[in-house]
XYZ file of C-alpha atoms in Angstrom:
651
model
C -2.565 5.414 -16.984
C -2.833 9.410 -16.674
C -5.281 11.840 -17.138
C -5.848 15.671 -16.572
C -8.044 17.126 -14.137
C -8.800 20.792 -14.571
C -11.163 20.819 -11.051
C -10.078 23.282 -8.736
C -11.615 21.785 -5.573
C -11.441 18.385 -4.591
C -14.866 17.522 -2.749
C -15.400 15.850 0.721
C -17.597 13.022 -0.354
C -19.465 11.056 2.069
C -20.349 7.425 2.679
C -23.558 6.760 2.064
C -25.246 5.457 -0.588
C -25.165 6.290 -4.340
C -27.493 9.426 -5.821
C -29.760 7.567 -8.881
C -31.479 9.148 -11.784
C -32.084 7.076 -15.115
C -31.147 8.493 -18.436
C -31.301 6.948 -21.595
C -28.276 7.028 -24.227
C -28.552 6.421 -27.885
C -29.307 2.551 -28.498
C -26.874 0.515 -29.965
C -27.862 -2.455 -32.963
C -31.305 -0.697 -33.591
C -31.947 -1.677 -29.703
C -34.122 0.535 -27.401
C -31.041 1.418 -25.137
C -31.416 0.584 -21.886
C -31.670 3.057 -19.031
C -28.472 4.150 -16.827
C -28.730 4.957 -13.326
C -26.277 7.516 -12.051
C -23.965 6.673 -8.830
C -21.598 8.623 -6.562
C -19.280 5.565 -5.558
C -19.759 1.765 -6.314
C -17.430 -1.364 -4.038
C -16.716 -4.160 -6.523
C -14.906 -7.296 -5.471
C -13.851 -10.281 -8.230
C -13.169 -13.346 -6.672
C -12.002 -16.970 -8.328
C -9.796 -19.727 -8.073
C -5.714 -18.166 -7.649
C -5.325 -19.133 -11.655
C -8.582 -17.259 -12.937
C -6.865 -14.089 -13.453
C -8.501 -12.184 -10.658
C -5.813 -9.942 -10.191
C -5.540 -8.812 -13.846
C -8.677 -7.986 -14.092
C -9.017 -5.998 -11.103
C -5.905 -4.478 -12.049
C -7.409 -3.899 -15.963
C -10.360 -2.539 -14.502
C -8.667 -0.546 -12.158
C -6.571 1.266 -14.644
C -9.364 1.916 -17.381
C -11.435 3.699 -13.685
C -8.009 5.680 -13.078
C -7.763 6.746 -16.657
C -11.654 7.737 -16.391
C -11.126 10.272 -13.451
C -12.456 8.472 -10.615
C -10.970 8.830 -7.138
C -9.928 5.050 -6.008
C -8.936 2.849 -3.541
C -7.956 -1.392 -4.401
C -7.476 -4.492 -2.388
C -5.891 -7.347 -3.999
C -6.182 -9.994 -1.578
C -4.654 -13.289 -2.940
C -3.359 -16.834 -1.671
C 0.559 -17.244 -0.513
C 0.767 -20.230 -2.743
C 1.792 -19.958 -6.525
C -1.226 -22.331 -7.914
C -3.331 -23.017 -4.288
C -5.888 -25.758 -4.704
C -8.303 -25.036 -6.958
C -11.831 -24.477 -6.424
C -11.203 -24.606 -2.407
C -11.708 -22.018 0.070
C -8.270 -21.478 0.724
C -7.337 -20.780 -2.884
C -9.584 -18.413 -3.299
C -8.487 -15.290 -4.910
C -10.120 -11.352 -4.474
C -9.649 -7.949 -5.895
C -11.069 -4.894 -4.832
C -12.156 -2.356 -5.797
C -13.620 0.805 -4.263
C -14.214 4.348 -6.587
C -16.722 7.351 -6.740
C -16.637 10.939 -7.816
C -15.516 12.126 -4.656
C -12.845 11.742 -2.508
C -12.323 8.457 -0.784
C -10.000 6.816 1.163
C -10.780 2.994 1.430
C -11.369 0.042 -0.500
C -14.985 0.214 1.238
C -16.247 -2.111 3.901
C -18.497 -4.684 1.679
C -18.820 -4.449 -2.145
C -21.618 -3.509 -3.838
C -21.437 -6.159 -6.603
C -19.374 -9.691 -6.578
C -18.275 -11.402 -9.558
C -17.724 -15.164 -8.648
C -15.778 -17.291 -10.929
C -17.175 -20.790 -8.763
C -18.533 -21.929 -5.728
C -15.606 -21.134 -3.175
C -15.159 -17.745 -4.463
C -18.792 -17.444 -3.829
C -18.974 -18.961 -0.059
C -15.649 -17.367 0.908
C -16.752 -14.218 -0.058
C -20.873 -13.815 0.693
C -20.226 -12.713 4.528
C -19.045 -9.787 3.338
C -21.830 -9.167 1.204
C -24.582 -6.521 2.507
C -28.308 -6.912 1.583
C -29.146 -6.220 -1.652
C -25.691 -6.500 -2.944
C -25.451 -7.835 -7.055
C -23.853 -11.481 -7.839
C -22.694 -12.673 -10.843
C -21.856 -16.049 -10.775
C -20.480 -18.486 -13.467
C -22.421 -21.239 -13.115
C -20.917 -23.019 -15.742
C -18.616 -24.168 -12.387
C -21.254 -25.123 -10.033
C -21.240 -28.863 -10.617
C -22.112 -31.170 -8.305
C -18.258 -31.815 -7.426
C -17.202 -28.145 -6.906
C -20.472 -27.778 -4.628
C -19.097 -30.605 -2.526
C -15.586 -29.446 -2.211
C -16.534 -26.292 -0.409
C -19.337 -28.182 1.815
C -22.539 -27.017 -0.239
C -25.367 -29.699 0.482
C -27.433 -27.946 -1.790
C -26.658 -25.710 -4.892
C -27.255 -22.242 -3.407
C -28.311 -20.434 -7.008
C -31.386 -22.892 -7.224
C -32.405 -23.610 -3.040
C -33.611 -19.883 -2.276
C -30.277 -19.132 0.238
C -29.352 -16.118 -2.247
C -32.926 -14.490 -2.158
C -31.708 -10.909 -0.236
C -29.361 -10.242 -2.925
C -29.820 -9.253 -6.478
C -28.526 -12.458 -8.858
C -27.012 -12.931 -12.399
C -26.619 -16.581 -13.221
C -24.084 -16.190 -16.294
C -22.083 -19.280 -17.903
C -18.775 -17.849 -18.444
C -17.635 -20.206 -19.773
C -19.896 -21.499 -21.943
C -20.381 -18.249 -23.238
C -16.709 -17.588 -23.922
C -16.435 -20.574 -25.451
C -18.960 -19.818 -27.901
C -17.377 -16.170 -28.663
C -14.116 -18.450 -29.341
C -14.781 -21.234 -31.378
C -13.566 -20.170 -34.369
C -10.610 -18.851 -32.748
C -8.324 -22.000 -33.921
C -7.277 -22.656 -29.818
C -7.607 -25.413 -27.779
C -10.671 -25.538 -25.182
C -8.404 -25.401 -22.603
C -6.654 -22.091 -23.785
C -9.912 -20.594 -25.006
C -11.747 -21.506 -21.331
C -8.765 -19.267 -19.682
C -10.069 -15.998 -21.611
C -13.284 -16.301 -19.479
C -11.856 -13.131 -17.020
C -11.897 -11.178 -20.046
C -15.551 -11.761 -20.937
C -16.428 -11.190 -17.119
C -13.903 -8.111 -17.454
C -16.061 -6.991 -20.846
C -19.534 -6.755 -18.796
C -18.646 -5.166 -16.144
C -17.030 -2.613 -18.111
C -19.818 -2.296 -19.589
C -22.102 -2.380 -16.540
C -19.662 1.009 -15.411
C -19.466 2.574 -18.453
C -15.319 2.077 -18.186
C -13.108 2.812 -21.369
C -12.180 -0.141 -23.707
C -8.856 0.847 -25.577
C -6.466 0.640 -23.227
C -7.710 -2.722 -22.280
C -7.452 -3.464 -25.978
C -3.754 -1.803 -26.182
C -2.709 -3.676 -22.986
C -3.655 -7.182 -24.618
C -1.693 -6.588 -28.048
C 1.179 -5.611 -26.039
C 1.137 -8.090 -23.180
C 0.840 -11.092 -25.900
C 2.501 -9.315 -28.220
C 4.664 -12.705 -29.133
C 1.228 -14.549 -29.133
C -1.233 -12.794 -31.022
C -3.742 -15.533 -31.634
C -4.078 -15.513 -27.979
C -3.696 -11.316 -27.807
C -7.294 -11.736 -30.695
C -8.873 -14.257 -28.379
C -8.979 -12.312 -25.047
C -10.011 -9.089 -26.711
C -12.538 -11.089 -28.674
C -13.757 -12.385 -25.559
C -13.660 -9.118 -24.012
C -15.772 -7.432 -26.387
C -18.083 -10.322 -26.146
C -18.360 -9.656 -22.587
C -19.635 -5.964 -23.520
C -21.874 -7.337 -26.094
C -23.548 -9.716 -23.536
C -24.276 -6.328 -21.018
C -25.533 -4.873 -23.676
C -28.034 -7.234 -24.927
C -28.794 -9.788 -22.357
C -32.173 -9.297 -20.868
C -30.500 -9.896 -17.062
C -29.181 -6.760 -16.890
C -31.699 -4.111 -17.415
C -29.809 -1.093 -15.979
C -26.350 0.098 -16.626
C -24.655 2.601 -13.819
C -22.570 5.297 -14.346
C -20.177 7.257 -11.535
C -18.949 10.299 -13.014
C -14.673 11.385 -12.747
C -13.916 12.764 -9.581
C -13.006 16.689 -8.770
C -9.483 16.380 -7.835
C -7.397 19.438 -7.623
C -5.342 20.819 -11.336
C -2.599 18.387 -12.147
C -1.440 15.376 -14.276
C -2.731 11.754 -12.422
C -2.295 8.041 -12.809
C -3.054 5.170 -11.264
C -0.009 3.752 -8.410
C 0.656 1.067 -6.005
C 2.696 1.544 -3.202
C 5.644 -0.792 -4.306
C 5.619 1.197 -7.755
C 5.279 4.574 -6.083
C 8.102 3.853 -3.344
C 10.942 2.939 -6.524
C 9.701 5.979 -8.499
C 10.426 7.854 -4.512
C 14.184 5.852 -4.270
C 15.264 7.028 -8.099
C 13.528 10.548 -7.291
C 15.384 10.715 -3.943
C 19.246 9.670 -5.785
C 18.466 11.940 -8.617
C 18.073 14.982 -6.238
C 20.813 13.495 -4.051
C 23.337 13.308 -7.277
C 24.286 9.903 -5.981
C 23.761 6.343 -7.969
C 21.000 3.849 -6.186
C 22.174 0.294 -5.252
C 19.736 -2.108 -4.202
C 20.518 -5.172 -2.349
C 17.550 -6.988 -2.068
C 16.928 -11.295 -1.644
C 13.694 -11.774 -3.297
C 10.750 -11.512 -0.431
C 6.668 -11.145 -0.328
C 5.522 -8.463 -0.637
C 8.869 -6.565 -1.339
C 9.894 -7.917 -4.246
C 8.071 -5.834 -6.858
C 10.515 -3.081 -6.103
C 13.679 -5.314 -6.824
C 11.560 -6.240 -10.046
C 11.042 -2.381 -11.005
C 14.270 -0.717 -9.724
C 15.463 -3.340 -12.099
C 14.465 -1.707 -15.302
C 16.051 1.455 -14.521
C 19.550 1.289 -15.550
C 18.707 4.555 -17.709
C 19.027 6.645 -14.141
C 21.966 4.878 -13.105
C 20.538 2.313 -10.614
C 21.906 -0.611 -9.957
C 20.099 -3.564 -8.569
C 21.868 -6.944 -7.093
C 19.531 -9.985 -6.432
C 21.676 -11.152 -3.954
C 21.972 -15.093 -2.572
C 20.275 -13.951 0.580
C 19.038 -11.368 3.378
C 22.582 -10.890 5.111
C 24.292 -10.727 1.694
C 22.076 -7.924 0.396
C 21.866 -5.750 3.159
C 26.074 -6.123 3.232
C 26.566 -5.194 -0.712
C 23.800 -1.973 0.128
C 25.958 -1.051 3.334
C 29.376 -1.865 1.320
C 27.683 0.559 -1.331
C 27.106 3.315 0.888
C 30.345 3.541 2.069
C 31.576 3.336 -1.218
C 29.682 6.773 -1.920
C 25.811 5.707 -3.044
C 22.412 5.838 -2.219
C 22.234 2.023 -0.714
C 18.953 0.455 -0.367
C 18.292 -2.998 0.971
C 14.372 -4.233 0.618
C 12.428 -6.910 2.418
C 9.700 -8.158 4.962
C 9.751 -8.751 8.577
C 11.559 -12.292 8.236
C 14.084 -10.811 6.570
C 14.442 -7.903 8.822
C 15.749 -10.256 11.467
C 18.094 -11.434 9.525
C 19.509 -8.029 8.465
C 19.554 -7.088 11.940
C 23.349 -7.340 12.656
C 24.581 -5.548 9.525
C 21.790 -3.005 11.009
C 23.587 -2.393 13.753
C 27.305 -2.125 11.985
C 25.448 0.480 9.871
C 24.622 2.336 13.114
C 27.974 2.180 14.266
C 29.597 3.045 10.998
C 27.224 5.957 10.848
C 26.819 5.515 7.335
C 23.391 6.279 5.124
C 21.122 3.538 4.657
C 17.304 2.987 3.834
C 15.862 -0.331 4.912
C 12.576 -0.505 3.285
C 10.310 -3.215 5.437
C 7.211 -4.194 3.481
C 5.404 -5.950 6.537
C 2.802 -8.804 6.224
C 1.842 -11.555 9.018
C 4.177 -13.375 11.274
C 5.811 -14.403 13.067
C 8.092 -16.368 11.185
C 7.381 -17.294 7.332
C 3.442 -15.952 9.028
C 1.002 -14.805 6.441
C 3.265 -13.952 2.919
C 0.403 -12.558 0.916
C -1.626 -11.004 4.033
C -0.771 -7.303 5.614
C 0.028 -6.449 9.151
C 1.924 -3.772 10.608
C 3.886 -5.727 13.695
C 7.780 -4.688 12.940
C 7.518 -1.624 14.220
C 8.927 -2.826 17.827
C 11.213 -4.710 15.825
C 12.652 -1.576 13.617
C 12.400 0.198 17.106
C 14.727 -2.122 18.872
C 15.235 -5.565 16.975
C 19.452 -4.952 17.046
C 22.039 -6.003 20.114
C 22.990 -2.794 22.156
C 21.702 0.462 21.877
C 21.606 1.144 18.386
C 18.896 3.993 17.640
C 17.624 4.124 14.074
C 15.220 6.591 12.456
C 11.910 5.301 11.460
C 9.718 6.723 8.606
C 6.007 5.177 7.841
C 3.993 5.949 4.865
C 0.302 6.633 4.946
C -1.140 5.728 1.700
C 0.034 3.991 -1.398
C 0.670 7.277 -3.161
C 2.817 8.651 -0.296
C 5.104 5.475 -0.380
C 6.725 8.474 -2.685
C 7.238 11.131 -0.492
C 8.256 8.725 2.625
C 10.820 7.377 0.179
C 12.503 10.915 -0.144
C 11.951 11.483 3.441
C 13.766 8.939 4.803
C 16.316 9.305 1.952
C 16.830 13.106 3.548
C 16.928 11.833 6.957
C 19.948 8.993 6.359
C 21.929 11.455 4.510
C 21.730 14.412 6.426
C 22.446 12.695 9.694
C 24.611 9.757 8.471
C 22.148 6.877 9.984
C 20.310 3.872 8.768
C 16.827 4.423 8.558
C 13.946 2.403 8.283
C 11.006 2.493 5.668
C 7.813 0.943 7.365
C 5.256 -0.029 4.388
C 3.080 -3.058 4.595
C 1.093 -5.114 2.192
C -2.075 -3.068 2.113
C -0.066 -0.403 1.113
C 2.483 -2.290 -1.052
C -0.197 -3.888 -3.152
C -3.119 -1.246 -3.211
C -3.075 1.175 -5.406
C -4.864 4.958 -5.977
C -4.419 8.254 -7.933
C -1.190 9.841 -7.456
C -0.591 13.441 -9.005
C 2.345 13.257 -10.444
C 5.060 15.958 -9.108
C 7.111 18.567 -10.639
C 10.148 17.794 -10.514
C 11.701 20.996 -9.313
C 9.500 21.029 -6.412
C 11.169 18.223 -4.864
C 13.891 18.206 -2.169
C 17.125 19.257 -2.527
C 18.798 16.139 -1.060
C 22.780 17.058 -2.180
C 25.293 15.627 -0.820
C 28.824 16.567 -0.193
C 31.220 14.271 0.231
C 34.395 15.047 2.427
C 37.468 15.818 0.517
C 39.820 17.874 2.692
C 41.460 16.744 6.023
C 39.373 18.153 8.699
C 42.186 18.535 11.192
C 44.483 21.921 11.791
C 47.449 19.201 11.787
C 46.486 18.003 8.172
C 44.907 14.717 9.375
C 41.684 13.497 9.173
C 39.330 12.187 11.731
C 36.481 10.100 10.267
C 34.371 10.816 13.580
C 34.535 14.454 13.807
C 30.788 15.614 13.846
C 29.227 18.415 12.852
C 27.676 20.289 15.893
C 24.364 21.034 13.818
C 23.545 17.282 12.943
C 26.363 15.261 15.481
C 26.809 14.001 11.324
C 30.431 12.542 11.368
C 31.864 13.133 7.376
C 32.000 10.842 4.423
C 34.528 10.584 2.823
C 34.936 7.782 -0.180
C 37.414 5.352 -0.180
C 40.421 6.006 -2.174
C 40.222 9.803 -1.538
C 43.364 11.203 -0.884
C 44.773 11.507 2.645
C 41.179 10.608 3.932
C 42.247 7.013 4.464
C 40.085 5.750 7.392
C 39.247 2.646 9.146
C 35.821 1.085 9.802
C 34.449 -1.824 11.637
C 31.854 -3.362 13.954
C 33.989 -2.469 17.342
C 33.363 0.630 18.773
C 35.119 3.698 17.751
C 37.241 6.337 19.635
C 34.952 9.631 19.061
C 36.699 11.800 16.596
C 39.623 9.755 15.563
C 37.551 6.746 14.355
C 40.603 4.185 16.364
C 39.208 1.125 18.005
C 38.671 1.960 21.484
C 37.812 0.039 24.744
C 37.594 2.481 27.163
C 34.277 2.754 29.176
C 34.014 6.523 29.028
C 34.147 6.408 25.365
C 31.761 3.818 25.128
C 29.098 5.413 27.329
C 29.368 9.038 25.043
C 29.586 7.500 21.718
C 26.319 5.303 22.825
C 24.697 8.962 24.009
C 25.990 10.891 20.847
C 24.052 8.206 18.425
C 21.123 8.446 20.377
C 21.033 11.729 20.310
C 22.041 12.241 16.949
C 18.801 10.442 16.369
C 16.731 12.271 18.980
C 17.188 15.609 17.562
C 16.555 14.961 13.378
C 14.019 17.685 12.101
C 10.515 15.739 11.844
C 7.191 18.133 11.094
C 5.031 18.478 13.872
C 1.742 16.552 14.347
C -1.215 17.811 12.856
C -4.451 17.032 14.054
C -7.920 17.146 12.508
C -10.770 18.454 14.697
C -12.570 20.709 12.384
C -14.795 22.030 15.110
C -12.037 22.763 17.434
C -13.930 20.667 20.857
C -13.380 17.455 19.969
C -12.508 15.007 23.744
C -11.311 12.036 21.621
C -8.089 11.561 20.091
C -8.063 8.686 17.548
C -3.873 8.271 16.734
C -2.523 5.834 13.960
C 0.205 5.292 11.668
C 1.319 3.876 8.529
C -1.829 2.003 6.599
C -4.035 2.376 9.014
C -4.819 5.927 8.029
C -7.502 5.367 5.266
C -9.513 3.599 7.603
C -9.142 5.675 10.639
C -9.877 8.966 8.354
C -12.785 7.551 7.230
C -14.513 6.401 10.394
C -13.833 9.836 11.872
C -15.765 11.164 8.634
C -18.683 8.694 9.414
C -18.700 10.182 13.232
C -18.585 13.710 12.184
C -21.792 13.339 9.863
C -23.784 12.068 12.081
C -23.015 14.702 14.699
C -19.952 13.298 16.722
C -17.053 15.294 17.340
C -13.761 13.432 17.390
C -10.325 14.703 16.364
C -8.005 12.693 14.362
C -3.874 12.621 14.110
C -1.278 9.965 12.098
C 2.279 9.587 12.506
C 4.710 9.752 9.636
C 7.446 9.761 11.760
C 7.739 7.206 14.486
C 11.499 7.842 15.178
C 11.975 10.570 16.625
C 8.236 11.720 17.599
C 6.783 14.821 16.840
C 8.073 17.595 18.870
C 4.320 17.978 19.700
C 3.251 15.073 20.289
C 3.168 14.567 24.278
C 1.661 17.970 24.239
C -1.212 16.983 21.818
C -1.957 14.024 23.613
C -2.278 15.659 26.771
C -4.731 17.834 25.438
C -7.644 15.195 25.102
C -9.715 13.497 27.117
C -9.086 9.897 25.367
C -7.028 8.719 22.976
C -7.513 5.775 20.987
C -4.345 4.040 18.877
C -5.837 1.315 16.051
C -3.359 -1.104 15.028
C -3.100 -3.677 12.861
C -1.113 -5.551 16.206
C -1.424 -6.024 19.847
C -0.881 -2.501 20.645
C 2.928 -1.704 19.242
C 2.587 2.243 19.370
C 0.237 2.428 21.862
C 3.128 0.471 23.805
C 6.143 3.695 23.214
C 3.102 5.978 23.614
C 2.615 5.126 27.262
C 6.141 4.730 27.980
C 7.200 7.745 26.707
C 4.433 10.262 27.402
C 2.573 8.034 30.344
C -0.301 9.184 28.927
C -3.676 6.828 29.275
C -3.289 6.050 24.890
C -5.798 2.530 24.816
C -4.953 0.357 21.978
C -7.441 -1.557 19.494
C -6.196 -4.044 18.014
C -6.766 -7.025 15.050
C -3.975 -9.042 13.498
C -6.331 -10.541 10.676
C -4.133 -10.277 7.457
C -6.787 -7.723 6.741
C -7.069 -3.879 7.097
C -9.819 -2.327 9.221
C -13.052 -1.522 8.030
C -14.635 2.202 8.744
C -17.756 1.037 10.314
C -15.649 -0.623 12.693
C -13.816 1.716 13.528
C -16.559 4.450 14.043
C -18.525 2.283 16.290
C -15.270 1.961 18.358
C -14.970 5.901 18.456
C -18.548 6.552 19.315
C -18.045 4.152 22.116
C -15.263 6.224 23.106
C -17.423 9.225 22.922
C -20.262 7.696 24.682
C -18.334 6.411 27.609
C -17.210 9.884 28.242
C -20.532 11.126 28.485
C -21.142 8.650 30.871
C -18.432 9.735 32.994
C -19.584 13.182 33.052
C -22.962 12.162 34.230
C -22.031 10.269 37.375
């Protein structure tokens, strides 16, 4: 979905809680209409067994809120297994959603509102829930049985436990089976529309647009339309019920969001890192090969690369990790733009063709999409723990250039960076995403076109030799780039290979000399590629605490330092793109506060080279929970920070 924003300012929004005022629309069926209260930002979270279409409808309602003009932030957050058990805890399946009209940069900490499709969805998910918080519940699926399963003694709609929160006892079901009975399907297939009915109220509850829902369901059963009529009639039934149940009194409405001038739509990472890899081999001139073995949570960009042939892309599923990463390397030297995509497990795997790609010197983007490990770990669940692993997971010394994305939007941009970076230099490089990332999605102004990088390449043709010979590792001084020449190019025949190479003339060589310069030359090679500089956030300029992060931790971390700012803290905030080579200034800029504070989503992985490299006092905080931070978290950890140095100045 897109929409124009003609806004010139985009506003810092806050989080506290949402402005109210009633006003009263036109009513609708010769109804008195019923009054609307006005909101700056609203948390919703649909939860139901892994078959009850949560993820659709989060992702339906997400796309009619992008179309609308809100800022957004979502959290799909669904089992590993294809069908898990239904109605138990651990099948339990969650979108969320977070948007305002105002900047924001999580999915928010605890939603404002929880639609649960049965009991589990409604146990697993109430801790989260604040005081006061809506719940709409089908009860249609609180039976005795599904009570049991999830340990209820007692149904908690009827004993009194759900008195501090606001609750809607619906029957979905029922109710959808009513709007469908003379629909012509089975009970069955009718009961399976019931996401569309609870889809249909809360669109109405949030005022959210209903055609593109409409268009999506015509085209997405487009060779079922008795089943495309039943979900939109259930849909609209859904709105109906909003409208003119007595249970919901007040609708809310959260007006678009002042974003600056441009054309937006809605993105997830995954989507917005292939859109990045076609963008970065269109400006490049070269053809993309992707050599990918199907993995979670990388495999939606095998699946979309996939319907690009139209920009020359080719994508091989190959018949596993080694065998993809090989074809992408065997690409590259064959003259493309090779990609290989996966997830931690597979990273180990790839790990020796890794290393032949460092020796070869040839480009190469290996995008990681982390989640939970070790081993097979936590496939549906984010984590960022590879970096050590990206850092040094090969035999030998075999430096590679490491590139990390922030937010799902700038999967784009990190895609063309690291694109620039293994061309330019003639290196593998690796793309650090994760599952939060991969998965969530937000607005993304889309880019002109011409305002991209230039990312040409020129390939050798010419011997580079005053004899008339040519010497495959003859670098050039500015980037220590050796040339590239593709096979079959004549008199640039060359030979390549996993043993180390005689610097210059590219021969198989032994000698320990060699060996020791050709190890420096790659590392430095590596050490000196052109990265941006750090910038840091400390709007008031005396800010003692440094709060570092990197890659998907940066929503969080941004928004905890907002929280600390507005209620008088100071505290200065950084994130690394680049976590191979560093900054230029980043030793400096951590030397220039009194305490610095890394969050990770691991045992302390940056925090780790931080200390190492800059012995600098960085102290880690860590979770490994398959789940990203929350802001209040974080700020409490910061003012801690803050507090304990005005401790320290008081002794």
């Amino acid at each position: 979905m897109t929409s124009q924003v003609d806004q010139s300012e985009a506003v810092d929004g806050s989080d506290g809680e949402g402005r109210s005022g009633p006003v009263s629309p036109p009513g609708r069926h010769g109804r008195p209409a019923k009054p609307i209260r006005r909101l700056d930002r609203v948390i919703i979270r649909f939860a139901g067994d892994s078959g009850d279409g949560m993820q659709l409808t989060g992702d339906r309602f997400t796309s009619e809120t992008a179309s609308f003009g809100n800022d957004l932030s979502t959290l799909p957050n669904f089992p590993a297994e294809i069908r898990a058990p239904a109605g138990t805890l651990p099948g339990v399946s969650s979108f969320q959603l977070h948007f305002a009209d105002h900047d924001i940069l999580t999915p928010g900490d605890a939603p404002n509102v929880l639609v649960a499709m049965n009991p589990a969805a409604l146990k697993a998910n109430l801790p989260d829930l604040p005081r006061g918080a809506e719940i709409i519940v089908n009860t249609d699926e609180f039976t005795k049985r599904a009570l049991a399963k999830v340990g209820y003694a007692a149904d908690p709609l009827a004993d009194g436990s759900l008195e501090a929160y606001h609750l809607h006892k619906v029957p979905l079901t029922t109710l959808t089976l009513e709007a469908l009975k003379d629909s012509g399907l089975a009970r069955k297939d009718a009961e399976r529309a019931k996401n569309m009915f609870a889809l249909g109220l809360l669109s109405w509850m949030y005022h959210r647009p209903t055609h593109g829902t409409e268009t999506f369901l015509r085209q997405k059963f487009a060779g079922k339309p008795d089943i495309a009529e039943a979900n939109i009639a259930a849909f609209r039934a859904g709105w109906n019920f909003g409208e003119t149940t007595e249970d919901f009194a007040v609708s809310y409405e959260i007006s678009p969001a002042s974003l600056p001038p441009g054309t937006y739509r809605n993105i997830s990472g995954n989507l917005a890192l292939s859109y990045g890899l076609i963008a970065a081999a269109e400006r490049s001139g070269l053809p993309l090969f992707l050599g990918s073995y199907p993995i979670t949570p990388a495999s939606d960009i095998l699946h979309e690369l996939s319907k690009h042939k139209n920009f020359g892309v080719r994508t091989f599923q190959a018949e596993d990790e080694i065998a993809g990463i090989g074809a992408a390397l065997g690409a590259a030297f064959g003259g493309a733009l090779g990609v290989t995509t996966t997830s931690g497990p597979g990273v180990a795997l790839k790990s020796e063709t890794i290393g032949l790609a460092v020796s070869l010197e040839l480009p190469l983007l290996v995008v990681d999409i982390q989640r939970g490990g070790p081993s097979t770990g936590l496939p549906t669940k984010t984590e960022q723990a590879d970096l050590l692993q990206a850092m040094f997971g090969r035999n030998g010394e075999a430096p590679v250039p490491i590139v990390a994305p922030a937010t799902p939007a700038e999967c784009f941009t990190a895609a063309l960076e690291a694109a620039r970076i293994a061309l330019t230099y003639r290196t593998p490089v690796f793309l650090l995403s994760d599952g939060y990332l991969a998965n969530g999605s937000e607005p993304w102004k889309i880019p002109d076109v011409g305002e991209l990088p230039d990312l040409t390449v020129e390939f050798t043709t010419e011997p580079n030799r005053p004899d008339g010979t040519f010497w495959p590792y003859l670098r050039d001084p500015a980037t220590l780039a050796r040339p590239w020449a593709v096979p079959g190019t004549p008199g640039l025949e060359h030979r390549i290979g996993g043993i180390e190479k005689q610097d210059g003339t590219g021969n198989i060589s032994y000698d320990p000399a060699n060996h020791d310069f050709m190890v420096r030359t790659r590392q430095a090679k590596v050490d000196g590629i052109t990265v941006p500089d750090l910038v840091v956030d400390d709007p008031g300029g005396n800010a003692r605490v440094l709060v570092l992060g990197w890659g998907s931790t940066y929503g969080p971390i941004a928004a905890a330092a907002r929280r600390v700012r507005a209620d008088g803290g100071a505290v200065a905030q950084a994130h690394l793109r680049n976590l191979n080579p560093f900054p230029a200034n980043l030793g400096a800029v951590l030397r220039s506060y009194d305490k610095v504070i890394v969050p990770e989503m691991n045992l302390g992985q940056l925090a780790l080279l931080l200390r190492a490299k800059y012995l600098v006092d960085a102290q880690s905080y860590n979770q490994v929970r398959g789940l990203p931070f929350k802001a209040a978290q974080l700020a409490d950890v910061l003012w801690a920070a803050i507090g304990n140095l005005d401790e320290e100045d008081n002794r």
